[in-house]
DNA sequence: TAGATTGTTAATCGATTAACAATC
DNA sequence: TAGATTGTTAATCGATTAACAATC
């Protein structure tokens, strides 16, 4: 279910900025293409955000979902692997996301160390663990090849990091206290390819 | 269910390159952390790839899943939006994925037009529709901001494109014949944030 | 008060797991 | 033939939808 929460959040943000003050599960279901029943069920799981006969207050619901998603808290991040993909993500995030901010990047390439990516300094890989501890880093963003990702995850497991946002094409094994969320671009493209094939054959 | 197929494919590829010739649902279930029952159920949906008393032939199963995923076919792609994220994806794909290949990129920035990204030429946005038709492009990779993504999707809907791999933070509306697969990085990060919060509170 | 719409329970549906007969 | 393991049916579980009483 939590998988749907960011989507609600996105639509409510849009509605809010369009100046829509209230919305019923009915209307929202039409816009989002899900059943009104599911919306009510989902939202009620996390507390009674609506009001009978009225619906939901857009702005209030938006804020509450934000809290559930932990978006009211500051998250300090590091980038591990300052290649093209890593650089793109730093640029992307530093523009848009208030609560999330990159404090440093790490790479084994000496040519990158000492430089900056969107004002985020790049350090030597060896300094990573210390940096995490000293700067209270919550999230490590892993944009390195598969083999490196496995090794680095070992190292990260010894640090007080809270979560890994993994872009490597591998399922990471971590202690329970560390959260992992993977973006498997290859898998996503394969799903697309599957759907193309299926469509072609009908 | 199709959602799990790329993951099977990944694990089978690994096993194959480790020289493992056969695997039982039992063993695979241990490695992948799913039930053996589910593996047999999943694989049987698409045809009898196994053999009683033996298990599955790693290499054969790998190839068959590849076919189901349409990975035996060539897919020609274009990049729309040649910014940092787009560039990262082109670099990433052109290295690894045999079946998928970028034929061109498009951008509104005159500074990019005429240049190349990993040997992929960047053209004016206006040339996009023609290019798709003339070069039999299957997949458009959308790495532009939200508003542009919606506009461009309108244009794409008039072309013979088969699928859109969408990186913009929006749900695209397309004719039924066009497949959409979205990579919502923001949503992914929010899920991570949610899990951090939940873990913090226990 | 009447109308609207939530919160919530019950019914349905689909997906996962368990079990075992078929068969290599 | 005996052992292993799939393919497949039946049982269980969870998620979605429908229905409606509560209440604003």
Tab-separated table of C-alpha atoms (C1' of nucleotides) in Angstrom:
chain	number	residue	atom	x	y	z
A	1	UNK	CA	0.000	0.000	0.000
A	2	UNK	CA	2.791	2.409	0.917
A	3	UNK	CA	3.755	2.092	-2.735
A	4	UNK	CA	0.756	4.226	-3.623
A	5	UNK	CA	1.377	6.968	-1.090
A	6	UNK	CA	3.925	8.942	-3.149
A	7	UNK	CA	1.456	8.994	-5.998
A	8	UNK	CA	-1.293	10.396	-3.799
A	9	UNK	CA	1.197	12.943	-2.564
A	10	UNK	CA	2.050	13.978	-6.096
A	11	UNK	CA	-1.564	14.401	-7.167
A	12	UNK	CA	-2.468	16.298	-4.035
A	13	UNK	CA	0.492	18.610	-4.591
A	14	UNK	CA	-0.776	19.303	-8.087
A	15	UNK	CA	-4.323	19.919	-6.883
A	16	UNK	CA	-3.052	22.195	-4.158
A	17	UNK	CA	-1.074	24.318	-6.581
A	18	UNK	CA	-4.141	24.505	-8.825
A	19	UNK	CA	-5.924	26.046	-5.877
A	20	UNK	CA	-8.262	23.113	-5.225
A	21	UNK	CA	-9.178	23.296	-1.545
A	22	UNK	CA	-11.184	20.123	-1.056
A	23	UNK	CA	-11.519	16.849	-2.857
A	24	UNK	CA	-13.728	13.789	-2.463
A	25	UNK	CA	-12.503	10.237	-2.874
A	26	UNK	CA	-14.870	10.135	-5.834
A	27	UNK	CA	-13.246	13.023	-7.697
A	28	UNK	CA	-9.745	11.913	-6.825
A	29	UNK	CA	-10.526	8.408	-8.047
A	30	UNK	CA	-11.501	9.827	-11.410
A	31	UNK	CA	-8.311	11.867	-11.726
A	32	UNK	CA	-5.976	9.130	-10.531
A	33	UNK	CA	-7.688	6.170	-12.144
A	34	UNK	CA	-8.167	4.108	-9.017
A	35	UNK	CA	-11.363	3.233	-7.157
A	36	UNK	CA	-12.780	5.628	-4.594
A	37	UNK	CA	-13.018	2.679	-2.251
A	38	UNK	CA	-9.325	2.103	-2.438
A	39	UNK	CA	-8.527	5.726	-1.764
A	40	UNK	CA	-10.704	5.753	1.356
A	41	UNK	CA	-9.251	2.440	2.473
A	42	UNK	CA	-5.698	3.616	1.905
A	43	UNK	CA	-6.075	6.967	3.597
A	44	UNK	CA	-7.939	5.516	6.510
A	45	UNK	CA	-5.106	3.110	7.240
A	46	UNK	CA	-3.038	6.051	8.369
A	47	UNK	CA	-5.710	7.974	10.227
A	48	UNK	CA	-8.976	9.799	9.611
A	49	UNK	CA	-7.960	12.597	7.316
A	50	UNK	CA	-11.382	13.202	5.838
A	51	UNK	CA	-14.717	14.459	6.997
A	52	UNK	CA	-18.098	12.972	6.209
A	53	UNK	CA	-20.152	15.034	3.827
A	54	UNK	CA	-17.137	17.166	2.923
A	55	UNK	CA	-14.297	15.064	1.640
A	56	UNK	CA	-10.639	15.762	2.211
A	57	UNK	CA	-8.938	19.097	2.657
A	58	UNK	CA	-6.316	19.073	-0.073
A	59	UNK	CA	-3.677	21.021	1.743
A	60	UNK	CA	-4.110	19.208	5.052
A	61	UNK	CA	-4.063	15.791	3.425
A	62	UNK	CA	-0.978	16.750	1.443
A	63	UNK	CA	0.862	17.757	4.596
A	64	UNK	CA	-0.219	14.666	6.505
A	65	UNK	CA	0.922	12.311	3.762
A	66	UNK	CA	4.166	14.275	3.660
A	67	UNK	CA	4.645	13.520	7.350
A	68	UNK	CA	3.862	9.844	6.871
A	69	UNK	CA	6.474	9.762	4.136
A	70	UNK	CA	8.963	11.419	6.450
A	71	UNK	CA	9.262	14.446	4.182
A	72	UNK	CA	9.083	16.843	7.101
A	73	UNK	CA	12.486	15.636	8.235
A	74	UNK	CA	15.857	16.661	6.878
A	75	UNK	CA	17.798	13.870	5.194
A	76	UNK	CA	21.497	14.277	4.616
A	77	UNK	CA	22.890	12.161	1.820
A	78	UNK	CA	26.113	11.177	0.176
A	79	UNK	CA	26.735	10.047	-3.351
A	80	UNK	CA	28.919	6.991	-3.826
A	81	UNK	CA	30.192	6.832	-7.379
A	82	UNK	CA	30.441	10.241	-9.019
A	83	UNK	CA	30.023	9.040	-12.615
A	84	UNK	CA	27.467	10.316	-15.095
A	85	UNK	CA	24.455	8.766	-13.421
A	86	UNK	CA	25.557	9.940	-9.984
A	87	UNK	CA	26.161	13.439	-11.263
A	88	UNK	CA	22.758	13.522	-12.892
A	89	UNK	CA	21.090	12.500	-9.653
A	90	UNK	CA	22.917	15.115	-7.604
A	91	UNK	CA	21.916	17.820	-10.053
A	92	UNK	CA	18.362	16.609	-10.144
A	93	UNK	CA	17.964	16.400	-6.369
A	94	UNK	CA	19.729	19.577	-5.406
A	95	UNK	CA	17.319	21.492	-7.566
A	96	UNK	CA	14.053	20.021	-6.457
A	97	UNK	CA	14.051	18.401	-3.102
A	98	UNK	CA	14.121	20.579	-0.060
A	99	UNK	CA	14.368	17.916	2.606
A	100	UNK	CA	17.051	15.901	0.861
A	101	UNK	CA	20.508	17.317	0.478
A	102	UNK	CA	23.826	15.932	-0.652
A	103	UNK	CA	26.701	16.662	1.710
A	104	UNK	CA	29.456	14.924	-0.204
A	105	UNK	CA	30.340	12.550	-2.995
A	106	UNK	CA	32.916	9.759	-3.105
A	107	UNK	CA	34.764	8.191	-5.973
A	108	UNK	CA	37.845	6.109	-6.650
A	109	UNK	CA	38.763	8.155	-9.722
A	110	UNK	CA	41.566	10.595	-8.705
A	111	UNK	CA	40.520	12.882	-11.544
A	112	UNK	CA	37.194	13.531	-9.825
A	113	UNK	CA	38.436	13.855	-6.250
A	114	UNK	CA	38.766	17.482	-5.215
A	115	UNK	CA	36.241	18.646	-7.790
A	116	UNK	CA	32.619	19.559	-7.134
A	117	UNK	CA	29.307	18.434	-8.608
A	118	UNK	CA	26.623	21.077	-8.242
A	119	UNK	CA	28.520	22.410	-5.232
A	120	UNK	CA	28.877	18.992	-3.678
A	121	UNK	CA	32.553	18.200	-3.042
A	122	UNK	CA	34.001	14.886	-4.218
A	123	UNK	CA	36.206	13.029	-1.731
A	124	UNK	CA	38.348	9.931	-1.783
A	125	UNK	CA	36.465	6.693	-1.244
A	126	UNK	CA	38.562	5.932	1.848
A	127	UNK	CA	37.074	8.915	3.674
A	128	UNK	CA	33.513	7.703	3.290
A	129	UNK	CA	32.950	5.890	6.591
A	130	UNK	CA	34.381	8.710	8.665
A	131	UNK	CA	32.355	11.249	6.759
A	132	UNK	CA	29.122	9.377	7.408
A	133	UNK	CA	29.752	9.235	11.121
A	134	UNK	CA	30.946	12.814	11.493
A	135	UNK	CA	28.200	14.361	9.394
A	136	UNK	CA	25.272	12.225	10.500
A	137	UNK	CA	24.507	11.030	7.015
A	138	UNK	CA	21.187	9.192	6.648
A	139	UNK	CA	21.199	8.009	3.075
A	140	UNK	CA	23.909	6.659	0.770
A	141	UNK	CA	23.125	6.822	-2.924
A	142	UNK	CA	24.915	4.013	-4.702
A	143	UNK	CA	25.748	4.668	-8.330
A	144	UNK	CA	28.647	2.295	-8.891
A	145	UNK	CA	28.960	-0.950	-10.846
A	146	UNK	CA	27.578	-4.147	-9.392
A	147	UNK	CA	30.787	-5.577	-7.926
A	148	UNK	CA	31.714	-2.288	-6.284
A	149	UNK	CA	28.170	-1.954	-4.939
A	150	UNK	CA	28.452	-5.258	-3.087
A	151	UNK	CA	31.826	-4.355	-1.584
A	152	UNK	CA	30.777	-0.865	-0.570
A	153	UNK	CA	27.599	-2.196	0.997
A	154	UNK	CA	29.799	-4.300	3.277
A	155	UNK	CA	31.574	-1.150	4.381
A	156	UNK	CA	28.337	0.792	4.748
A	157	UNK	CA	26.941	-1.945	6.978
A	158	UNK	CA	29.541	-0.987	9.572
A	159	UNK	CA	28.504	2.669	9.572
A	160	UNK	CA	25.461	4.315	11.183
A	161	UNK	CA	23.879	4.908	7.780
A	162	UNK	CA	20.102	4.456	7.775
A	163	UNK	CA	19.379	3.686	4.166
A	164	UNK	CA	20.830	2.908	0.765
A	165	UNK	CA	19.298	4.149	-2.448
A	166	UNK	CA	20.685	1.572	-4.821
A	167	UNK	CA	21.101	2.071	-8.564
A	168	UNK	CA	23.343	-0.950	-9.115
A	169	UNK	CA	21.913	-3.961	-10.872
A	170	UNK	CA	22.052	-6.238	-7.860
A	171	UNK	CA	20.031	-7.079	-4.732
A	172	UNK	CA	22.008	-5.871	-1.738
A	173	UNK	CA	22.275	-7.766	1.515
A	174	UNK	CA	22.276	-5.489	4.544
A	175	UNK	CA	21.583	-5.662	8.279
A	176	UNK	CA	17.923	-5.215	9.160
A	177	UNK	CA	18.380	-1.715	10.509
A	178	UNK	CA	19.422	-0.466	7.053
A	179	UNK	CA	16.679	0.225	4.530
A	180	UNK	CA	17.329	-0.462	0.872
A	181	UNK	CA	15.387	0.935	-2.028
A	182	UNK	CA	16.597	-0.107	-5.453
A	183	UNK	CA	16.072	1.556	-8.800
A	184	UNK	CA	16.682	-1.212	-11.279
A	185	UNK	CA	16.732	0.581	-14.605
A	186	UNK	CA	17.441	-2.623	-16.494
A	187	UNK	CA	14.418	-4.311	-14.987
A	188	UNK	CA	12.267	-1.353	-15.865
A	189	UNK	CA	13.410	-1.415	-19.479
A	190	UNK	CA	12.798	-5.152	-19.666
A	191	UNK	CA	9.229	-4.653	-18.519
A	192	UNK	CA	8.815	-2.134	-21.297
A	193	UNK	CA	10.283	-4.563	-23.781
A	194	UNK	CA	7.925	-7.282	-22.561
A	195	UNK	CA	4.929	-5.022	-23.086
A	196	UNK	CA	6.071	-4.091	-26.577
A	197	UNK	CA	6.419	-7.730	-27.538
A	198	UNK	CA	3.034	-8.615	-26.112
A	199	UNK	CA	1.426	-5.723	-27.942
A	200	UNK	CA	3.155	-6.628	-31.204
A	201	UNK	CA	1.772	-10.144	-31.041
A	202	UNK	CA	-1.853	-9.135	-30.690
B	1	UNK	CA	3.838	-11.420	-12.105
B	2	UNK	CA	5.720	-10.059	-15.121
B	3	UNK	CA	7.304	-7.723	-12.596
B	4	UNK	CA	9.332	-10.635	-11.265
B	5	UNK	CA	10.549	-11.882	-14.627
B	6	UNK	CA	13.482	-9.470	-15.013
B	7	UNK	CA	14.695	-10.539	-11.595
B	8	UNK	CA	14.606	-14.215	-12.546
B	9	UNK	CA	16.460	-13.282	-15.695
B	10	UNK	CA	19.128	-11.483	-13.721
B	11	UNK	CA	19.707	-14.354	-11.315
B	12	UNK	CA	19.764	-16.914	-14.089
B	13	UNK	CA	22.310	-14.833	-15.975
B	14	UNK	CA	24.498	-14.781	-12.876
B	15	UNK	CA	24.142	-18.540	-12.356
B	16	UNK	CA	24.905	-19.148	-16.000
B	17	UNK	CA	28.098	-17.140	-15.874
B	18	UNK	CA	29.082	-18.996	-12.712
B	19	UNK	CA	28.854	-22.161	-14.779
B	20	UNK	CA	25.790	-23.585	-13.023
B	21	UNK	CA	24.079	-25.849	-15.545
B	22	UNK	CA	20.926	-26.845	-13.733
B	23	UNK	CA	18.914	-25.445	-10.869
B	24	UNK	CA	15.857	-26.611	-8.940
B	25	UNK	CA	13.074	-24.321	-7.813
B	26	UNK	CA	14.210	-25.218	-4.312
B	27	UNK	CA	17.773	-23.938	-4.753
B	28	UNK	CA	16.670	-20.883	-6.683
B	29	UNK	CA	14.157	-20.049	-3.996
B	30	UNK	CA	16.933	-20.021	-1.419
B	31	UNK	CA	19.116	-17.726	-3.508
B	32	UNK	CA	16.365	-15.344	-4.492
B	33	UNK	CA	14.425	-15.314	-1.264
B	34	UNK	CA	11.081	-16.315	-2.689
B	35	UNK	CA	9.131	-19.553	-2.264
B	36	UNK	CA	9.858	-22.495	-4.528
B	37	UNK	CA	6.141	-22.733	-5.110
B	38	UNK	CA	6.034	-19.256	-6.521
B	39	UNK	CA	8.946	-19.923	-8.838
B	40	UNK	CA	7.274	-23.026	-10.252
B	41	UNK	CA	3.971	-21.196	-10.537
B	42	UNK	CA	5.575	-18.210	-12.275
B	43	UNK	CA	7.639	-20.205	-14.716
B	44	UNK	CA	4.800	-22.529	-15.556
B	45	UNK	CA	2.606	-19.621	-16.554
B	46	UNK	CA	4.792	-19.142	-19.582
B	47	UNK	CA	5.355	-22.775	-20.501
B	48	UNK	CA	6.965	-25.917	-19.161
B	49	UNK	CA	10.594	-24.990	-18.938
B	50	UNK	CA	11.533	-27.591	-16.350
B	51	UNK	CA	11.784	-31.335	-16.152
B	52	UNK	CA	10.551	-33.518	-13.302
B	53	UNK	CA	13.339	-34.987	-11.252
B	54	UNK	CA	15.902	-32.699	-12.859
B	55	UNK	CA	14.926	-29.077	-12.378
B	56	UNK	CA	15.580	-26.303	-14.862
B	57	UNK	CA	18.417	-25.993	-17.327
B	58	UNK	CA	19.943	-22.639	-16.427
B	59	UNK	CA	20.987	-21.631	-19.889
B	60	UNK	CA	17.781	-22.742	-21.570
B	61	UNK	CA	15.587	-21.045	-18.982
B	62	UNK	CA	17.648	-17.867	-19.292
B	63	UNK	CA	17.158	-17.775	-23.034
B	64	UNK	CA	13.456	-18.539	-22.816
B	65	UNK	CA	12.830	-15.778	-20.305
B	66	UNK	CA	14.869	-13.500	-22.532
B	67	UNK	CA	12.479	-14.273	-25.383
B	68	UNK	CA	9.441	-13.666	-23.206
B	69	UNK	CA	10.909	-10.295	-22.278
B	70	UNK	CA	11.468	-9.532	-25.945
B	71	UNK	CA	15.224	-9.283	-25.461
B	72	UNK	CA	15.891	-11.298	-28.602
B	73	UNK	CA	14.603	-8.401	-30.672
B	74	UNK	CA	16.423	-5.233	-31.622
B	75	UNK	CA	14.957	-2.045	-30.155
B	76	UNK	CA	15.907	1.277	-31.620
B	77	UNK	CA	15.537	4.204	-29.287
B	78	UNK	CA	15.734	7.963	-29.153
B	79	UNK	CA	16.500	10.198	-26.238
B	80	UNK	CA	14.255	13.187	-25.723
B	81	UNK	CA	15.939	15.729	-23.486
B	82	UNK	CA	19.723	15.552	-23.630
B	83	UNK	CA	20.371	16.936	-20.144
B	84	UNK	CA	22.442	15.275	-17.447
B	85	UNK	CA	20.027	12.451	-16.728
B	86	UNK	CA	19.490	11.742	-20.391
B	87	UNK	CA	23.215	11.720	-21.038
B	88	UNK	CA	23.774	9.343	-18.146
B	89	UNK	CA	21.183	6.948	-19.519
B	90	UNK	CA	22.636	6.989	-23.014
B	91	UNK	CA	26.099	6.254	-21.660
B	92	UNK	CA	24.773	3.552	-19.422
B	93	UNK	CA	22.734	1.815	-22.109
B	94	UNK	CA	25.195	2.023	-24.947
B	95	UNK	CA	27.702	0.173	-22.822
B	96	UNK	CA	25.610	-2.664	-21.565
B	97	UNK	CA	22.569	-3.469	-23.581
B	98	UNK	CA	23.037	-5.214	-26.861
B	99	UNK	CA	19.433	-5.257	-28.015
B	100	UNK	CA	18.739	-1.632	-27.158
B	101	UNK	CA	20.445	1.101	-29.073
B	102	UNK	CA	20.083	4.861	-29.248
B	103	UNK	CA	19.845	6.232	-32.765
B	104	UNK	CA	19.478	9.885	-31.917
B	105	UNK	CA	18.827	12.457	-29.216
B	106	UNK	CA	16.676	15.575	-29.285
B	107	UNK	CA	16.847	18.792	-27.327
B	108	UNK	CA	15.606	22.362	-27.459
B	109	UNK	CA	18.955	23.731	-26.271
B	110	UNK	CA	20.829	25.048	-29.355
B	111	UNK	CA	24.101	24.537	-27.489
B	112	UNK	CA	23.553	20.772	-27.533
B	113	UNK	CA	22.222	20.395	-31.057
B	114	UNK	CA	24.909	19.197	-33.436
B	115	UNK	CA	26.957	17.627	-30.650
B	116	UNK	CA	27.121	13.940	-29.778
B	117	UNK	CA	26.563	11.955	-26.590
B	118	UNK	CA	28.451	8.679	-26.597
B	119	UNK	CA	28.341	8.781	-30.401
B	120	UNK	CA	24.633	9.523	-30.460
B	121	UNK	CA	23.972	12.724	-32.427
B	122	UNK	CA	21.766	15.430	-30.915
B	123	UNK	CA	19.150	16.941	-33.216
B	124	UNK	CA	16.631	19.773	-33.004
B	125	UNK	CA	13.398	18.872	-31.281
B	126	UNK	CA	11.442	19.742	-34.441
B	127	UNK	CA	13.032	16.842	-36.293
B	128	UNK	CA	11.857	14.243	-33.817
B	129	UNK	CA	8.626	13.014	-35.450
B	130	UNK	CA	10.230	12.630	-38.852
B	131	UNK	CA	13.185	10.835	-37.357
B	132	UNK	CA	10.968	8.317	-35.587
B	133	UNK	CA	9.105	7.471	-38.766
B	134	UNK	CA	12.154	7.304	-41.012
B	135	UNK	CA	14.290	5.260	-38.640
B	136	UNK	CA	11.634	2.919	-37.274
B	137	UNK	CA	12.184	3.961	-33.689
B	138	UNK	CA	10.474	1.744	-31.116
B	139	UNK	CA	11.159	3.488	-27.841
B	140	UNK	CA	11.316	7.134	-26.815
B	141	UNK	CA	13.173	7.843	-23.594
B	142	UNK	CA	11.732	10.930	-21.964
B	143	UNK	CA	14.115	12.871	-19.761
B	144	UNK	CA	12.571	16.303	-19.794
B	145	UNK	CA	10.682	18.308	-17.148
B	146	UNK	CA	7.085	17.495	-16.405
B	147	UNK	CA	5.412	20.167	-18.534
B	148	UNK	CA	7.569	19.349	-21.543
B	149	UNK	CA	6.910	15.642	-21.033
B	150	UNK	CA	3.169	16.153	-21.346
B	151	UNK	CA	3.528	18.249	-24.494
B	152	UNK	CA	5.993	15.914	-26.152
B	153	UNK	CA	3.801	12.929	-25.348
B	154	UNK	CA	1.062	14.588	-27.388
B	155	UNK	CA	3.432	14.778	-30.326
B	156	UNK	CA	4.669	11.223	-29.800
B	157	UNK	CA	1.093	9.958	-29.825
B	158	UNK	CA	0.912	10.954	-33.495
B	159	UNK	CA	4.012	8.964	-34.423
B	160	UNK	CA	4.415	5.182	-34.870
B	161	UNK	CA	6.423	4.928	-31.631
B	162	UNK	CA	5.689	1.760	-29.653
B	163	UNK	CA	6.708	2.756	-26.160
B	164	UNK	CA	7.784	5.578	-23.879
B	165	UNK	CA	10.283	5.104	-21.090
B	166	UNK	CA	9.303	8.012	-18.899
B	167	UNK	CA	11.566	9.659	-16.346
B	168	UNK	CA	9.391	12.722	-15.820
B	169	UNK	CA	7.476	13.063	-12.590
B	170	UNK	CA	4.052	12.688	-14.141
B	171	UNK	CA	1.645	9.968	-15.299
B	172	UNK	CA	1.436	10.189	-19.059
B	173	UNK	CA	-1.753	9.723	-21.044
B	174	UNK	CA	-1.218	7.875	-24.291
B	175	UNK	CA	-3.229	5.889	-26.846
B	176	UNK	CA	-3.575	2.214	-25.950
B	177	UNK	CA	-1.126	1.050	-28.584
B	178	UNK	CA	1.716	2.923	-26.864
B	179	UNK	CA	3.286	1.296	-23.814
B	180	UNK	CA	4.499	3.471	-20.974
B	181	UNK	CA	6.946	2.490	-18.295
B	182	UNK	CA	7.785	5.173	-15.787
B	183	UNK	CA	10.795	5.522	-13.543
B	184	UNK	CA	9.612	7.836	-10.813
B	185	UNK	CA	12.779	8.625	-8.903
B	186	UNK	CA	10.966	10.925	-6.529
B	187	UNK	CA	8.493	8.222	-5.601
B	188	UNK	CA	11.311	5.792	-5.015
B	189	UNK	CA	13.104	8.206	-2.696
B	190	UNK	CA	9.882	8.856	-0.805
B	191	UNK	CA	9.449	5.159	-0.181
B	192	UNK	CA	12.949	5.110	1.220
B	193	UNK	CA	12.166	8.083	3.412
B	194	UNK	CA	8.994	6.365	4.636
B	195	UNK	CA	10.961	3.271	5.608
B	196	UNK	CA	13.552	5.345	7.454
B	197	UNK	CA	10.866	7.094	9.453
B	198	UNK	CA	9.133	3.844	10.294
B	199	UNK	CA	12.392	2.283	11.377
B	200	UNK	CA	13.327	5.313	13.471
B	201	UNK	CA	10.079	5.090	15.370
B	202	UNK	CA	10.470	1.483	16.461
C	1	DT	C1'	-33.343	18.227	8.286
C	2	DA	C1'	-31.554	16.371	3.827
C	3	DG	C1'	-27.585	15.492	1.125
C	4	DA	C1'	-23.039	14.263	0.753
C	5	DT	C1'	-19.336	11.636	1.699
C	6	DT	C1'	-16.394	9.416	4.896
C	7	DG	C1'	-15.026	5.394	7.811
C	8	DT	C1'	-15.577	0.685	8.169
C	9	DT	C1'	-17.415	-3.891	7.693
C	10	DA	C1'	-18.487	-7.617	4.603
C	11	DA	C1'	-17.966	-9.807	-0.010
C	12	DT	C1'	-15.183	-10.683	-3.811
C	13	DC	C1'	-11.316	-11.349	-6.226
C	14	DG	C1'	-6.582	-12.472	-7.151
C	15	DA	C1'	-2.180	-13.896	-5.716
C	16	DT	C1'	0.595	-16.811	-2.859
C	17	DT	C1'	1.510	-21.015	-0.624
C	18	DA	C1'	0.879	-25.877	0.334
C	19	DA	C1'	0.246	-30.372	-1.191
C	20	DC	C1'	0.659	-34.074	-4.102
C	21	DA	C1'	0.124	-36.715	-8.275
C	22	DA	C1'	2.665	-37.068	-12.614
C	23	DT	C1'	6.898	-38.185	-14.597
C	24	DC	C1'	11.677	-37.839	-15.624
D	1	DT	C1'	12.843	-49.246	-9.658
D	2	DA	C1'	13.558	-45.400	-6.275
D	3	DG	C1'	14.436	-40.587	-5.731
D	4	DA	C1'	13.920	-36.088	-7.135
D	5	DT	C1'	11.472	-32.445	-8.660
D	6	DT	C1'	8.243	-30.436	-11.738
D	7	DG	C1'	3.447	-29.156	-13.089
D	8	DT	C1'	-0.869	-28.369	-11.277
D	9	DT	C1'	-4.761	-28.436	-8.225
D	10	DA	C1'	-6.601	-27.072	-3.815
D	11	DA	C1'	-6.221	-24.183	0.405
D	12	DT	C1'	-4.916	-20.001	2.387
D	13	DC	C1'	-4.025	-15.481	2.674
D	14	DG	C1'	-4.179	-10.648	1.578
D	15	DA	C1'	-5.727	-6.950	-1.132
D	16	DT	C1'	-9.425	-4.767	-3.595
D	17	DT	C1'	-14.087	-3.606	-4.169
D	18	DA	C1'	-18.832	-3.062	-2.745
D	19	DA	C1'	-22.093	-1.688	0.499
D	20	DC	C1'	-23.857	0.914	4.012
D	21	DA	C1'	-24.176	2.903	8.611
D	22	DA	C1'	-22.175	6.919	10.904
D	23	DT	C1'	-21.817	11.686	10.807
D	24	DC	C1'	-20.659	16.162	9.140
